[in-house]
């Protein structure tokens, strides 16, 4: 059984480098997926209030037979839970649905700059962390300008920024910004998301054949080798095992250069000044 290595966060906690994404699985699907993932060696599960599946994640955790302390559970609060009182109530609701007394990582799901509430939400997250209800706190879909503002106006630097990232959407400047500030970059939609077609790119099949791996493993190795934390989603036990089996080979500089043809440029991907929930 493969276990993903831990990446150290700026608060001293460790996050398993590869976890299971759970959007858009429903409660029933996700409970089964969590049990199967834990059996395959996953110790990191990514959910969110907005996914509507935290109850199922909690059921899966309890059915997995693994001690809570061995698991790393992330949830995210969306716009409905921005602002002090709402964030407190939001985490309370998540903990209740998950059946947990703390989450390992609590994220602001989107900055929603038009609402101008992410700074006060973050100050509440700082308190929730101090109370032990969230071991680590971070953000998702934040651009450097949003992070600059948080760092200027609050005390705790986010441990993680979870953003849309893959060999097609590489966000190099954002990754560099994160490393300068000790923020771990976590890639969502790491395989390009459903229906994106990334996995059928010819360069991936060529390199997969060279390494005796699959296109998905090539892409996930690219994430891992770039020091990213990543959360591919599947509900197939075979694919779960396949996606975790990326720690026994390495891409060489020539492979990485070949993969760079997939890069769609700095404007690729969503723009969180204009979208989010
Ligand atoms: N923070 C945010 O705003 C945000 C936004 C989007 C997603 N996320 C998180 O990131 C997670 C992952 O992103 P995602 O679900 O958008 O996309 P993804 O993980 O990049 O791709 C999922 C797709 O890849 C397929 N797949 C998985 N493993 C495969 C394999 N080994 N071979 C071939 N195909 C494979 C899945 O099909 P099958 O399911 O049929 O196997 C599914 O269609 C989400 O589940 C969620 O937890 C966060």
Short mmCIF file of C-alpha atoms and ligand atoms in Angstrom, two decimals:
data_model
loop_
_atom_site.label_atom_id
_atom_site.label_comp_id
_atom_site.label_asym_id
_atom_site.label_seq_id
_atom_site.Cartn_x
_atom_site.Cartn_y
_atom_site.Cartn_z
CA UNK A 1 0.00 0.00 0.00
CA UNK A 2 1.38 3.44 -0.97
CA UNK A 3 1.14 6.33 1.49
CA UNK A 4 1.69 9.86 0.17
CA UNK A 5 4.55 11.75 1.84
CA UNK A 6 3.77 14.68 4.12
CA UNK A 7 4.51 18.27 3.08
CA UNK A 8 5.21 20.61 5.97
CA UNK A 9 2.93 23.65 6.30
CA UNK A 10 4.00 27.04 7.69
CA UNK A 11 2.27 26.22 11.01
CA UNK A 12 4.32 23.03 11.49
CA UNK A 13 1.51 20.61 10.55
CA UNK A 14 1.98 18.05 7.79
CA UNK A 15 -0.39 17.57 4.83
CA UNK A 16 -0.34 14.34 2.77
CA UNK A 17 0.84 15.42 -0.68
CA UNK A 18 -1.89 13.52 -2.51
CA UNK A 19 -5.50 13.29 -1.38
CA UNK A 20 -8.93 12.41 -2.74
CA UNK A 21 -11.12 15.12 -4.30
CA UNK A 22 -14.83 14.56 -3.64
CA UNK A 23 -16.74 17.03 -5.82
CA UNK A 24 -19.34 16.17 -7.26
CA UNK A 25 -19.87 12.87 -5.42
CA UNK A 26 -23.05 12.67 -3.35
CA UNK A 27 -23.26 11.43 0.26
CA UNK A 28 -23.67 7.80 -0.70
CA UNK A 29 -21.00 7.76 -3.40
CA UNK A 30 -18.53 9.66 -1.26
CA UNK A 31 -18.96 7.39 1.78
CA UNK A 32 -18.02 4.38 -0.36
CA UNK A 33 -15.20 6.32 -2.05
CA UNK A 34 -13.67 7.37 1.27
CA UNK A 35 -13.66 3.76 2.54
CA UNK A 36 -12.05 2.55 -0.70
CA UNK A 37 -9.55 5.41 -0.75
CA UNK A 38 -8.43 4.78 2.83
CA UNK A 39 -8.03 1.10 2.01
CA UNK A 40 -5.84 2.08 -0.97
CA UNK A 41 -3.64 4.25 1.29
CA UNK A 42 -5.22 7.72 1.03
CA UNK A 43 -5.11 9.70 4.27
CA UNK A 44 -6.27 13.07 2.91
CA UNK A 45 -9.84 13.88 1.86
CA UNK A 46 -11.01 17.19 0.35
CA UNK A 47 -14.62 18.32 0.78
CA UNK A 48 -16.56 21.61 1.09
CA UNK A 49 -19.91 22.79 2.41
CA UNK A 50 -20.88 23.58 -1.17
CA UNK A 51 -20.33 19.97 -2.28
CA UNK A 52 -23.24 18.90 -0.06
CA UNK A 53 -21.43 15.67 0.84
CA UNK A 54 -19.83 16.30 4.26
CA UNK A 55 -22.23 13.81 5.93
CA UNK A 56 -21.11 11.13 3.49
CA UNK A 57 -17.45 11.99 4.09
CA UNK A 58 -18.05 11.61 7.83
CA UNK A 59 -19.80 8.26 7.33
CA UNK A 60 -16.89 7.10 5.17
CA UNK A 61 -14.36 8.16 7.81
CA UNK A 62 -16.16 6.19 10.51
CA UNK A 63 -16.59 3.14 8.27
CA UNK A 64 -12.92 3.20 7.19
CA UNK A 65 -11.70 1.75 10.46
CA UNK A 66 -8.72 4.11 10.51
CA UNK A 67 -8.16 6.31 13.54
CA UNK A 68 -9.29 9.91 13.04
CA UNK A 69 -5.82 11.15 13.98
CA UNK A 70 -4.34 9.42 10.92
CA UNK A 71 -6.60 11.32 8.52
CA UNK A 72 -6.27 14.82 7.08
CA UNK A 73 -9.70 16.32 6.37
CA UNK A 74 -10.18 19.60 4.53
CA UNK A 75 -13.41 21.54 4.22
CA UNK A 76 -14.19 24.96 2.73
CA UNK A 77 -16.68 27.67 3.57
CA UNK A 78 -18.29 29.40 0.59
CA UNK A 79 -19.68 32.93 0.33
CA UNK A 80 -22.75 32.17 2.43
CA UNK A 81 -20.38 31.74 5.38
CA UNK A 82 -18.20 34.81 4.92
CA UNK A 83 -18.15 37.31 7.78
CA UNK A 84 -17.55 36.64 11.49
CA UNK A 85 -20.81 35.08 12.76
CA UNK A 86 -21.44 33.17 9.57
CA UNK A 87 -17.96 31.67 9.52
CA UNK A 88 -18.33 30.48 13.11
CA UNK A 89 -21.72 28.94 12.30
CA UNK A 90 -20.34 27.56 9.03
CA UNK A 91 -17.57 25.58 10.69
CA UNK A 92 -19.94 24.39 13.43
CA UNK A 93 -22.29 23.04 10.75
CA UNK A 94 -19.43 21.31 8.91
CA UNK A 95 -18.11 19.67 12.07
CA UNK A 96 -21.60 18.45 12.90
CA UNK A 97 -22.16 16.99 9.43
CA UNK A 98 -18.68 15.43 9.36
CA UNK A 99 -19.12 14.12 12.92
CA UNK A 100 -15.71 15.54 13.86
CA UNK A 101 -14.51 17.90 16.55
CA UNK A 102 -11.87 19.51 14.33
CA UNK A 103 -10.88 19.69 10.67
CA UNK A 104 -7.26 19.53 9.61
CA UNK A 105 -7.62 22.34 7.11
CA UNK A 106 -10.30 25.01 6.80
CA UNK A 107 -10.34 27.07 3.60
CA UNK A 108 -12.15 30.20 2.42
CA UNK A 109 -13.56 28.70 -0.78
CA UNK A 110 -13.46 31.85 -2.96
CA UNK A 111 -12.31 35.40 -2.20
CA UNK A 112 -15.46 37.05 -3.68
CA UNK A 113 -13.74 40.46 -3.62
CA UNK A 114 -17.01 42.22 -4.54
CA UNK A 115 -18.38 41.29 -1.11
CA UNK A 116 -15.25 42.53 0.65
CA UNK A 117 -15.60 40.10 3.56
CA UNK A 118 -12.59 37.86 3.19
CA UNK A 119 -10.45 39.83 5.66
CA UNK A 120 -13.00 39.58 8.49
CA UNK A 121 -13.64 35.93 7.58
CA UNK A 122 -9.90 35.30 7.83
CA UNK A 123 -9.72 36.98 11.26
CA UNK A 124 -12.44 34.56 12.38
CA UNK A 125 -10.44 31.65 10.92
CA UNK A 126 -7.47 32.80 13.05
CA UNK A 127 -9.67 32.49 16.14
CA UNK A 128 -11.08 29.11 15.07
CA UNK A 129 -7.52 27.86 14.65
CA UNK A 130 -6.54 29.17 18.10
CA UNK A 131 -9.55 27.28 19.54
CA UNK A 132 -8.34 24.06 17.89
CA UNK A 133 -11.40 23.63 15.67
CA UNK A 134 -9.24 23.94 12.55
CA UNK A 135 -5.67 22.70 12.89
CA UNK A 136 -4.54 24.64 9.80
CA UNK A 137 -6.22 27.48 7.93
CA UNK A 138 -5.91 28.51 4.32
CA UNK A 139 -7.65 29.87 1.26
CA UNK A 140 -8.74 28.75 -2.18
CA UNK A 141 -8.87 30.61 -5.49
CA UNK A 142 -7.00 33.58 -4.00
CA UNK A 143 -4.89 35.68 -6.37
CA UNK A 144 -1.65 37.29 -5.16
CA UNK A 145 -3.46 40.63 -4.67
CA UNK A 146 -5.99 38.99 -2.31
CA UNK A 147 -3.17 37.29 -0.39
CA UNK A 148 -1.18 40.56 -0.18
CA UNK A 149 -4.17 42.19 1.43
CA UNK A 150 -4.68 39.37 3.93
CA UNK A 151 -1.01 39.43 4.88
CA UNK A 152 -1.06 43.22 5.32
CA UNK A 153 -4.21 43.32 7.46
CA UNK A 154 -4.11 40.09 9.52
CA UNK A 155 -1.67 38.07 11.61
CA UNK A 156 -1.56 34.53 10.20
CA UNK A 157 -0.19 33.78 6.72
CA UNK A 158 -2.45 31.18 5.01
CA UNK A 159 -0.91 27.71 5.15
CA UNK A 160 -2.34 26.72 1.76
CA UNK A 161 -3.86 28.25 -1.35
CA UNK A 162 -5.89 25.65 -3.27
CA UNK A 163 -6.10 26.73 -6.91
CA UNK A 164 -6.99 25.32 -10.33
CA UNK A 165 -3.69 23.95 -11.61
CA UNK A 166 -2.45 21.34 -14.08
CA UNK A 167 0.15 21.04 -16.85
CA UNK A 168 -2.36 23.06 -18.96
CA UNK A 169 -2.93 25.75 -16.30
CA UNK A 170 0.47 26.15 -14.70
CA UNK A 171 0.14 29.49 -12.85
CA UNK A 172 3.90 29.75 -12.47
CA UNK A 173 3.91 33.34 -11.18
CA UNK A 174 1.32 32.48 -8.50
CA UNK A 175 3.30 29.43 -7.41
CA UNK A 176 6.43 31.56 -7.07
CA UNK A 177 4.51 34.13 -5.05
CA UNK A 178 3.26 31.37 -2.72
CA UNK A 179 6.74 29.93 -2.14
CA UNK A 180 8.19 33.38 -1.39
CA UNK A 181 5.59 33.68 1.39
CA UNK A 182 5.71 30.11 2.72
CA UNK A 183 2.26 29.22 1.36
CA UNK A 184 1.84 25.67 0.04
CA UNK A 185 0.14 25.48 -3.37
CA UNK A 186 -2.56 22.82 -3.67
CA UNK A 187 -3.79 21.89 -7.16
CA UNK A 188 -7.45 21.30 -7.80
CA UNK A 189 -8.75 19.80 -11.05
CA UNK A 190 -5.21 18.40 -11.30
CA UNK A 191 -6.14 16.06 -14.18
CA UNK A 192 -7.81 18.92 -16.02
CA UNK A 193 -11.27 18.23 -14.53
CA UNK A 194 -14.05 16.17 -16.11
CA UNK A 195 -14.22 16.35 -19.85
CA UNK A 196 -11.20 18.63 -20.24
CA UNK A 197 -9.41 16.23 -22.57
CA UNK A 198 -6.01 16.86 -20.96
CA UNK A 199 -5.42 13.14 -20.35
CA UNK A 200 -5.79 12.35 -24.05
CA UNK A 201 -2.92 14.64 -25.12
CA UNK A 202 -0.49 12.62 -27.30
CA UNK A 203 2.57 13.78 -25.35
CA UNK A 204 1.12 12.13 -22.23
CA UNK A 205 0.65 8.75 -23.89
CA UNK A 206 4.21 8.92 -25.28
CA UNK A 207 5.74 9.72 -21.89
CA UNK A 208 3.44 7.24 -20.15
CA UNK A 209 4.74 4.49 -22.42
CA UNK A 210 8.36 5.54 -21.77
CA UNK A 211 7.87 5.27 -17.99
CA UNK A 212 5.51 2.27 -17.97
CA UNK A 213 2.85 4.49 -16.36
CA UNK A 214 -0.55 5.91 -17.40
CA UNK A 215 -1.29 9.49 -18.60
CA UNK A 216 -2.98 10.23 -15.27
CA UNK A 217 0.13 9.07 -13.37
CA UNK A 218 2.32 11.25 -15.61
CA UNK A 219 0.21 14.31 -14.81
CA UNK A 220 0.10 13.57 -11.08
CA UNK A 221 3.86 13.00 -11.05
CA UNK A 222 4.22 16.47 -12.63
CA UNK A 223 2.28 17.93 -9.66
CA UNK A 224 4.24 15.97 -7.07
CA UNK A 225 7.59 16.77 -8.62
CA UNK A 226 6.69 20.47 -8.64
CA UNK A 227 6.16 20.29 -4.87
CA UNK A 228 2.40 20.72 -5.17
CA UNK A 229 -0.23 19.08 -2.98
CA UNK A 230 -2.93 17.56 -5.15
CA UNK A 231 -6.42 16.03 -4.89
CA UNK A 232 -7.45 14.04 -7.98
CA UNK A 233 -11.03 12.81 -7.89
CA UNK A 234 -12.35 9.43 -8.91
CA UNK A 235 -14.86 7.01 -7.46
CA UNK A 236 -13.21 4.01 -9.11
CA UNK A 237 -11.07 1.97 -6.68
CA UNK A 238 -8.73 0.97 -9.55
CA UNK A 239 -8.12 4.60 -10.49
CA UNK A 240 -7.65 5.58 -6.84
CA UNK A 241 -4.80 3.09 -6.55
CA UNK A 242 -3.41 4.17 -9.94
CA UNK A 243 -3.46 7.85 -8.97
CA UNK A 244 -1.63 7.23 -5.70
CA UNK A 245 1.07 5.14 -7.35
CA UNK A 246 3.23 8.07 -8.49
CA UNK A 247 6.00 8.07 -5.91
CA UNK A 248 8.27 5.45 -7.51
CA UNK A 249 9.43 7.19 -10.69
CA UNK A 250 10.69 10.59 -11.80
CA UNK A 251 10.25 12.83 -14.81
CA UNK A 252 13.58 14.00 -16.22
CA UNK A 253 14.26 17.55 -17.49
CA UNK A 254 13.55 16.43 -21.06
CA UNK A 255 10.13 15.00 -20.01
CA UNK A 256 9.29 18.24 -18.21
CA UNK A 257 10.27 20.26 -21.29
CA UNK A 258 8.03 18.06 -23.44
CA UNK A 259 5.11 18.50 -21.04
CA UNK A 260 5.42 22.27 -21.29
CA UNK A 261 3.67 22.12 -24.72
CA UNK A 262 0.47 21.54 -22.74
CA UNK A 263 0.72 24.95 -21.04
CA UNK A 264 -2.13 27.18 -22.22
CA UNK A 265 -0.48 30.34 -20.90
CA UNK A 266 -0.80 32.74 -17.95
CA UNK A 267 -4.42 33.67 -18.70
CA UNK A 268 -5.66 30.05 -18.70
CA UNK A 269 -8.13 28.94 -16.03
CA UNK A 270 -10.75 30.75 -14.01
CA UNK A 271 -10.45 34.34 -12.79
CA UNK A 272 -11.54 34.67 -9.17
CA UNK A 273 -12.03 38.43 -9.49
CA UNK A 274 -14.99 37.60 -11.72
CA UNK A 275 -16.30 34.24 -10.54
CA UNK A 276 -16.84 32.14 -7.42
CA UNK A 277 -19.43 31.17 -4.85
N1 LIG B 1 -11.40 24.86 -4.47
C1 LIG B 1 -12.18 24.82 -5.53
O1 LIG B 1 -12.80 25.83 -5.94
C2 LIG B 1 -12.33 23.53 -6.29
C3 LIG B 1 -12.90 23.53 -7.57
C4 LIG B 1 -12.99 22.31 -8.26
C5 LIG B 1 -12.54 21.12 -7.67
N2 LIG B 1 -12.01 21.17 -6.38
C6 LIG B 1 -11.56 19.91 -5.72
O2 LIG B 1 -10.59 19.28 -6.54
C7 LIG B 1 -10.99 17.94 -6.78
C8 LIG B 1 -10.45 17.43 -8.10
O3 LIG B 1 -10.86 18.26 -9.18
P1 LIG B 1 -11.94 17.80 -10.27
O4 LIG B 1 -12.85 16.81 -9.66
O5 LIG B 1 -12.50 19.06 -10.84
O6 LIG B 1 -11.07 17.18 -11.44
P2 LIG B 1 -9.86 16.14 -11.64
O7 LIG B 1 -9.55 15.42 -10.39
O8 LIG B 1 -8.80 16.88 -12.34
O9 LIG B 1 -10.50 15.16 -12.69
C9 LIG B 1 -11.54 14.31 -12.39
C10 LIG B 1 -11.85 13.52 -13.67
O10 LIG B 1 -10.72 12.70 -14.00
C11 LIG B 1 -11.15 11.34 -14.14
N3 LIG B 1 -10.07 10.48 -13.63
C12 LIG B 1 -9.61 10.37 -12.36
N4 LIG B 1 -8.60 9.49 -12.29
C13 LIG B 1 -8.42 9.02 -13.55
C14 LIG B 1 -7.52 8.08 -14.10
N5 LIG B 1 -6.63 7.44 -13.38
N6 LIG B 1 -7.60 7.84 -15.45
C15 LIG B 1 -8.51 8.49 -16.22
N7 LIG B 1 -9.38 9.40 -15.74
C16 LIG B 1 -9.34 9.65 -14.41
C17 LIG B 1 -12.41 11.24 -13.31
O11 LIG B 1 -13.25 10.24 -13.84
P3 LIG B 1 -13.93 9.10 -12.90
O12 LIG B 1 -14.51 9.84 -11.72
O13 LIG B 1 -14.94 8.51 -13.82
O14 LIG B 1 -12.85 8.15 -12.53
C18 LIG B 1 -13.04 12.62 -13.51
O15 LIG B 1 -13.77 12.68 -14.73
C19 LIG B 1 -12.53 18.00 -6.70
O16 LIG B 1 -13.11 16.75 -6.59
C20 LIG B 1 -12.67 18.89 -5.48
O17 LIG B 1 -12.45 18.15 -4.28
C21 LIG B 1 -11.88 22.34 -5.71
#
